[in-house]
Amino acid sequence: MNFNNTLTKHLEAMSNKQFETFMSTVCADRITLIMPNGTLISKYEDFYELHKQWFSDSDWSIDYTILNTIESSGLSSALLSIDYKDLDENGKPVSMTYYLNLMFEEIQNEWLLIHDQNTIYKK
């Protein structure tokens, strides 16, 4: 599978809340996640649990626009604009717009996510 196919698989799995498919695109040996609030997650187990809980929540939705991609022989990245909608603990709608920067590495002929960075911006 090439980079673009993997990116599409990753993003569609996220949008459709397909946890196992999403995780199949993530490098278990090394993953870095930077949350919108600056929290750093660098253990696969923590990344896994956070996304397992997130995907099990049925009241969020996400729309994205790919702003650009950079492809090379071993590392490739995608920069996206994200429009995220959710409900808070009181059922009140909340939304957030942010940049999502994804970096994938080709490992044994498979493209896997190694870096996921989220940065909030205002429209």
JSON list of C-alpha atoms in Angstrom, two decimals:
[
{"chain": "A", "resi": 1, "resn": "MET", "atom": "CA", "xyz": [0.00, 0.00, 0.00]},
{"chain": "A", "resi": 2, "resn": "ASN", "atom": "CA", "xyz": [1.43, 3.40, -0.92]},
{"chain": "A", "resi": 3, "resn": "PHE", "atom": "CA", "xyz": [1.42, 6.54, 1.23]},
{"chain": "A", "resi": 4, "resn": "ASN", "atom": "CA", "xyz": [-1.73, 8.05, -0.29]},
{"chain": "A", "resi": 5, "resn": "ASN", "atom": "CA", "xyz": [-3.67, 4.81, 0.16]},
{"chain": "A", "resi": 6, "resn": "THR", "atom": "CA", "xyz": [-2.55, 4.58, 3.79]},
{"chain": "A", "resi": 7, "resn": "LEU", "atom": "CA", "xyz": [-3.43, 8.23, 4.43]},
{"chain": "A", "resi": 8, "resn": "THR", "atom": "CA", "xyz": [-6.91, 7.68, 2.97]},
{"chain": "A", "resi": 9, "resn": "LYS", "atom": "CA", "xyz": [-7.38, 4.51, 5.04]},
{"chain": "A", "resi": 10, "resn": "HIS", "atom": "CA", "xyz": [-6.26, 6.34, 8.21]},
{"chain": "A", "resi": 11, "resn": "LEU", "atom": "CA", "xyz": [-8.53, 9.35, 7.67]},
{"chain": "A", "resi": 12, "resn": "GLU", "atom": "CA", "xyz": [-11.58, 7.33, 6.64]},
{"chain": "A", "resi": 13, "resn": "ALA", "atom": "CA", "xyz": [-11.15, 5.06, 9.66]},
{"chain": "A", "resi": 14, "resn": "MET", "atom": "CA", "xyz": [-11.01, 8.13, 11.88]},
{"chain": "A", "resi": 15, "resn": "SER", "atom": "CA", "xyz": [-14.10, 9.71, 10.31]},
{"chain": "A", "resi": 16, "resn": "ASN", "atom": "CA", "xyz": [-16.03, 6.44, 10.46]},
{"chain": "A", "resi": 17, "resn": "LYS", "atom": "CA", "xyz": [-14.82, 5.54, 13.98]},
{"chain": "A", "resi": 18, "resn": "GLN", "atom": "CA", "xyz": [-13.30, 2.26, 12.84]},
{"chain": "A", "resi": 19, "resn": "PHE", "atom": "CA", "xyz": [-10.86, 1.78, 15.68]},
{"chain": "A", "resi": 20, "resn": "GLU", "atom": "CA", "xyz": [-9.06, -1.40, 14.58]},
{"chain": "A", "resi": 21, "resn": "THR", "atom": "CA", "xyz": [-8.61, -0.13, 11.03]},
{"chain": "A", "resi": 22, "resn": "PHE", "atom": "CA", "xyz": [-7.31, 3.19, 12.37]},
{"chain": "A", "resi": 23, "resn": "MET", "atom": "CA", "xyz": [-4.82, 1.46, 14.69]},
{"chain": "A", "resi": 24, "resn": "SER", "atom": "CA", "xyz": [-3.57, -0.74, 11.84]},
{"chain": "A", "resi": 25, "resn": "THR", "atom": "CA", "xyz": [-2.04, 2.42, 10.33]},
{"chain": "A", "resi": 26, "resn": "VAL", "atom": "CA", "xyz": [-0.13, 3.34, 13.52]},
{"chain": "A", "resi": 27, "resn": "CYS", "atom": "CA", "xyz": [3.45, 2.32, 14.32]},
{"chain": "A", "resi": 28, "resn": "ALA", "atom": "CA", "xyz": [3.38, 0.33, 17.56]},
{"chain": "A", "resi": 29, "resn": "ASP", "atom": "CA", "xyz": [7.14, 0.72, 18.09]},
{"chain": "A", "resi": 30, "resn": "ARG", "atom": "CA", "xyz": [7.12, 4.51, 18.13]},
{"chain": "A", "resi": 31, "resn": "ILE", "atom": "CA", "xyz": [4.28, 6.96, 18.05]},
{"chain": "A", "resi": 32, "resn": "THR", "atom": "CA", "xyz": [4.20, 10.56, 19.21]},
{"chain": "A", "resi": 33, "resn": "LEU", "atom": "CA", "xyz": [0.95, 12.42, 19.75]},
{"chain": "A", "resi": 34, "resn": "ILE", "atom": "CA", "xyz": [0.77, 16.10, 20.65]},
{"chain": "A", "resi": 35, "resn": "MET", "atom": "CA", "xyz": [-2.72, 17.04, 21.78]},
{"chain": "A", "resi": 36, "resn": "PRO", "atom": "CA", "xyz": [-4.28, 20.46, 21.10]},
{"chain": "A", "resi": 37, "resn": "ASN", "atom": "CA", "xyz": [-3.57, 21.50, 24.71]},
{"chain": "A", "resi": 38, "resn": "GLY", "atom": "CA", "xyz": [0.12, 20.60, 24.36]},
{"chain": "A", "resi": 39, "resn": "THR", "atom": "CA", "xyz": [-0.03, 17.25, 26.18]},
{"chain": "A", "resi": 40, "resn": "LEU", "atom": "CA", "xyz": [2.59, 14.85, 24.84]},
{"chain": "A", "resi": 41, "resn": "ILE", "atom": "CA", "xyz": [1.79, 11.16, 24.52]},
{"chain": "A", "resi": 42, "resn": "SER", "atom": "CA", "xyz": [4.72, 9.00, 23.49]},
{"chain": "A", "resi": 43, "resn": "LYS", "atom": "CA", "xyz": [3.75, 5.51, 24.64]},
{"chain": "A", "resi": 44, "resn": "TYR", "atom": "CA", "xyz": [1.81, 3.29, 22.26]},
{"chain": "A", "resi": 45, "resn": "GLU", "atom": "CA", "xyz": [-0.33, 1.93, 25.10]},
{"chain": "A", "resi": 46, "resn": "ASP", "atom": "CA", "xyz": [-1.45, 5.46, 26.04]},
{"chain": "A", "resi": 47, "resn": "PHE", "atom": "CA", "xyz": [-2.12, 6.35, 22.40]},
{"chain": "A", "resi": 48, "resn": "TYR", "atom": "CA", "xyz": [-4.12, 3.13, 22.02]},
{"chain": "A", "resi": 49, "resn": "GLU", "atom": "CA", "xyz": [-6.26, 3.67, 25.14]},
{"chain": "A", "resi": 50, "resn": "LEU", "atom": "CA", "xyz": [-6.96, 7.32, 24.36]},
{"chain": "A", "resi": 51, "resn": "HIS", "atom": "CA", "xyz": [-8.17, 6.48, 20.86]},
{"chain": "A", "resi": 52, "resn": "LYS", "atom": "CA", "xyz": [-10.13, 3.43, 22.02]},
{"chain": "A", "resi": 53, "resn": "GLN", "atom": "CA", "xyz": [-12.11, 5.64, 24.40]},
{"chain": "A", "resi": 54, "resn": "TRP", "atom": "CA", "xyz": [-12.47, 8.42, 21.81]},
{"chain": "A", "resi": 55, "resn": "PHE", "atom": "CA", "xyz": [-13.74, 6.09, 19.07]},
{"chain": "A", "resi": 56, "resn": "SER", "atom": "CA", "xyz": [-16.29, 4.54, 21.46]},
{"chain": "A", "resi": 57, "resn": "ASP", "atom": "CA", "xyz": [-17.87, 7.99, 22.04]},
{"chain": "A", "resi": 58, "resn": "SER", "atom": "CA", "xyz": [-20.72, 8.30, 19.55]},
{"chain": "A", "resi": 59, "resn": "ASP", "atom": "CA", "xyz": [-21.44, 12.03, 19.73]},
{"chain": "A", "resi": 60, "resn": "TRP", "atom": "CA", "xyz": [-18.44, 13.53, 17.93]},
{"chain": "A", "resi": 61, "resn": "SER", "atom": "CA", "xyz": [-17.87, 14.15, 14.26]},
{"chain": "A", "resi": 62, "resn": "ILE", "atom": "CA", "xyz": [-14.90, 15.32, 12.28]},
{"chain": "A", "resi": 63, "resn": "ASP", "atom": "CA", "xyz": [-14.52, 16.92, 8.87]},
{"chain": "A", "resi": 64, "resn": "TYR", "atom": "CA", "xyz": [-11.16, 17.53, 7.29]},
{"chain": "A", "resi": 65, "resn": "THR", "atom": "CA", "xyz": [-9.51, 19.21, 4.36]},
{"chain": "A", "resi": 66, "resn": "ILE", "atom": "CA", "xyz": [-6.08, 18.09, 3.22]},
{"chain": "A", "resi": 67, "resn": "LEU", "atom": "CA", "xyz": [-4.02, 21.27, 2.85]},
{"chain": "A", "resi": 68, "resn": "ASN", "atom": "CA", "xyz": [-0.87, 19.61, 1.54]},
{"chain": "A", "resi": 69, "resn": "THR", "atom": "CA", "xyz": [1.12, 16.43, 1.48]},
{"chain": "A", "resi": 70, "resn": "ILE", "atom": "CA", "xyz": [4.84, 15.86, 1.19]},
{"chain": "A", "resi": 71, "resn": "GLU", "atom": "CA", "xyz": [6.02, 12.50, -0.08]},
{"chain": "A", "resi": 72, "resn": "SER", "atom": "CA", "xyz": [9.50, 11.04, -0.05]},
{"chain": "A", "resi": 73, "resn": "SER", "atom": "CA", "xyz": [10.95, 7.56, -0.19]},
{"chain": "A", "resi": 74, "resn": "GLY", "atom": "CA", "xyz": [10.94, 6.91, 3.56]},
{"chain": "A", "resi": 75, "resn": "LEU", "atom": "CA", "xyz": [8.94, 9.64, 5.30]},
{"chain": "A", "resi": 76, "resn": "SER", "atom": "CA", "xyz": [5.79, 11.39, 4.17]},
{"chain": "A", "resi": 77, "resn": "SER", "atom": "CA", "xyz": [3.46, 13.86, 5.82]},
{"chain": "A", "resi": 78, "resn": "ALA", "atom": "CA", "xyz": [0.04, 15.41, 5.50]},
{"chain": "A", "resi": 79, "resn": "LEU", "atom": "CA", "xyz": [-1.22, 18.72, 6.87]},
{"chain": "A", "resi": 80, "resn": "LEU", "atom": "CA", "xyz": [-4.96, 18.93, 7.38]},
{"chain": "A", "resi": 81, "resn": "SER", "atom": "CA", "xyz": [-7.48, 21.47, 8.57]},
{"chain": "A", "resi": 82, "resn": "ILE", "atom": "CA", "xyz": [-9.90, 19.84, 11.01]},
{"chain": "A", "resi": 83, "resn": "ASP", "atom": "CA", "xyz": [-13.41, 20.89, 11.98]},
{"chain": "A", "resi": 84, "resn": "TYR", "atom": "CA", "xyz": [-14.33, 18.91, 15.10]},
{"chain": "A", "resi": 85, "resn": "LYS", "atom": "CA", "xyz": [-17.76, 18.84, 16.74]},
{"chain": "A", "resi": 86, "resn": "ASP", "atom": "CA", "xyz": [-18.68, 17.15, 19.99]},
{"chain": "A", "resi": 87, "resn": "LEU", "atom": "CA", "xyz": [-20.94, 17.37, 23.03]},
{"chain": "A", "resi": 88, "resn": "ASP", "atom": "CA", "xyz": [-19.55, 18.30, 26.43]},
{"chain": "A", "resi": 89, "resn": "GLU", "atom": "CA", "xyz": [-20.41, 16.40, 29.62]},
{"chain": "A", "resi": 90, "resn": "ASN", "atom": "CA", "xyz": [-23.67, 18.42, 29.88]},
{"chain": "A", "resi": 91, "resn": "GLY", "atom": "CA", "xyz": [-24.73, 17.66, 26.31]},
{"chain": "A", "resi": 92, "resn": "LYS", "atom": "CA", "xyz": [-23.88, 21.16, 25.08]},
{"chain": "A", "resi": 93, "resn": "PRO", "atom": "CA", "xyz": [-22.40, 21.35, 21.56]},
{"chain": "A", "resi": 94, "resn": "VAL", "atom": "CA", "xyz": [-18.73, 22.31, 21.34]},
{"chain": "A", "resi": 95, "resn": "SER", "atom": "CA", "xyz": [-16.53, 22.72, 18.31]},
{"chain": "A", "resi": 96, "resn": "MET", "atom": "CA", "xyz": [-12.86, 23.17, 17.59]},
{"chain": "A", "resi": 97, "resn": "THR", "atom": "CA", "xyz": [-10.83, 23.92, 14.51]},
{"chain": "A", "resi": 98, "resn": "TYR", "atom": "CA", "xyz": [-7.24, 22.81, 14.38]},
{"chain": "A", "resi": 99, "resn": "TYR", "atom": "CA", "xyz": [-4.37, 21.81, 12.16]},
{"chain": "A", "resi": 100, "resn": "LEU", "atom": "CA", "xyz": [-3.49, 18.15, 12.15]},
{"chain": "A", "resi": 101, "resn": "ASN", "atom": "CA", "xyz": [0.00, 17.24, 11.01]},
{"chain": "A", "resi": 102, "resn": "LEU", "atom": "CA", "xyz": [0.53, 13.52, 10.37]},
{"chain": "A", "resi": 103, "resn": "MET", "atom": "CA", "xyz": [3.89, 11.94, 9.61]},
{"chain": "A", "resi": 104, "resn": "PHE", "atom": "CA", "xyz": [4.17, 8.41, 8.26]},
{"chain": "A", "resi": 105, "resn": "GLU", "atom": "CA", "xyz": [7.27, 6.25, 7.85]},
{"chain": "A", "resi": 106, "resn": "GLU", "atom": "CA", "xyz": [7.67, 3.39, 5.43]},
{"chain": "A", "resi": 107, "resn": "ILE", "atom": "CA", "xyz": [8.56, 0.37, 7.54]},
{"chain": "A", "resi": 108, "resn": "GLN", "atom": "CA", "xyz": [8.95, -3.03, 5.85]},
{"chain": "A", "resi": 109, "resn": "ASN", "atom": "CA", "xyz": [6.93, -1.88, 2.80]},
{"chain": "A", "resi": 110, "resn": "GLU", "atom": "CA", "xyz": [4.11, -0.52, 4.98]},
{"chain": "A", "resi": 111, "resn": "TRP", "atom": "CA", "xyz": [3.35, 3.15, 5.71]},
{"chain": "A", "resi": 112, "resn": "LEU", "atom": "CA", "xyz": [2.71, 3.69, 9.44]},
{"chain": "A", "resi": 113, "resn": "LEU", "atom": "CA", "xyz": [1.89, 6.79, 11.48]},
{"chain": "A", "resi": 114, "resn": "ILE", "atom": "CA", "xyz": [4.76, 7.88, 13.71]},
{"chain": "A", "resi": 115, "resn": "HIS", "atom": "CA", "xyz": [3.77, 11.47, 14.57]},
{"chain": "A", "resi": 116, "resn": "ASP", "atom": "CA", "xyz": [0.36, 13.12, 15.12]},
{"chain": "A", "resi": 117, "resn": "GLN", "atom": "CA", "xyz": [0.35, 16.80, 16.09]},
{"chain": "A", "resi": 118, "resn": "ASN", "atom": "CA", "xyz": [-2.74, 18.92, 16.72]},
{"chain": "A", "resi": 119, "resn": "THR", "atom": "CA", "xyz": [-2.62, 22.73, 16.84]},
{"chain": "A", "resi": 120, "resn": "ILE", "atom": "CA", "xyz": [-5.73, 24.84, 17.50]},
{"chain": "A", "resi": 121, "resn": "TYR", "atom": "CA", "xyz": [-6.39, 27.90, 15.37]},
{"chain": "A", "resi": 122, "resn": "LYS", "atom": "CA", "xyz": [-9.24, 30.34, 15.12]},
{"chain": "A", "resi": 123, "resn": "LYS", "atom": "CA", "xyz": [-11.25, 30.73, 11.92]}
]
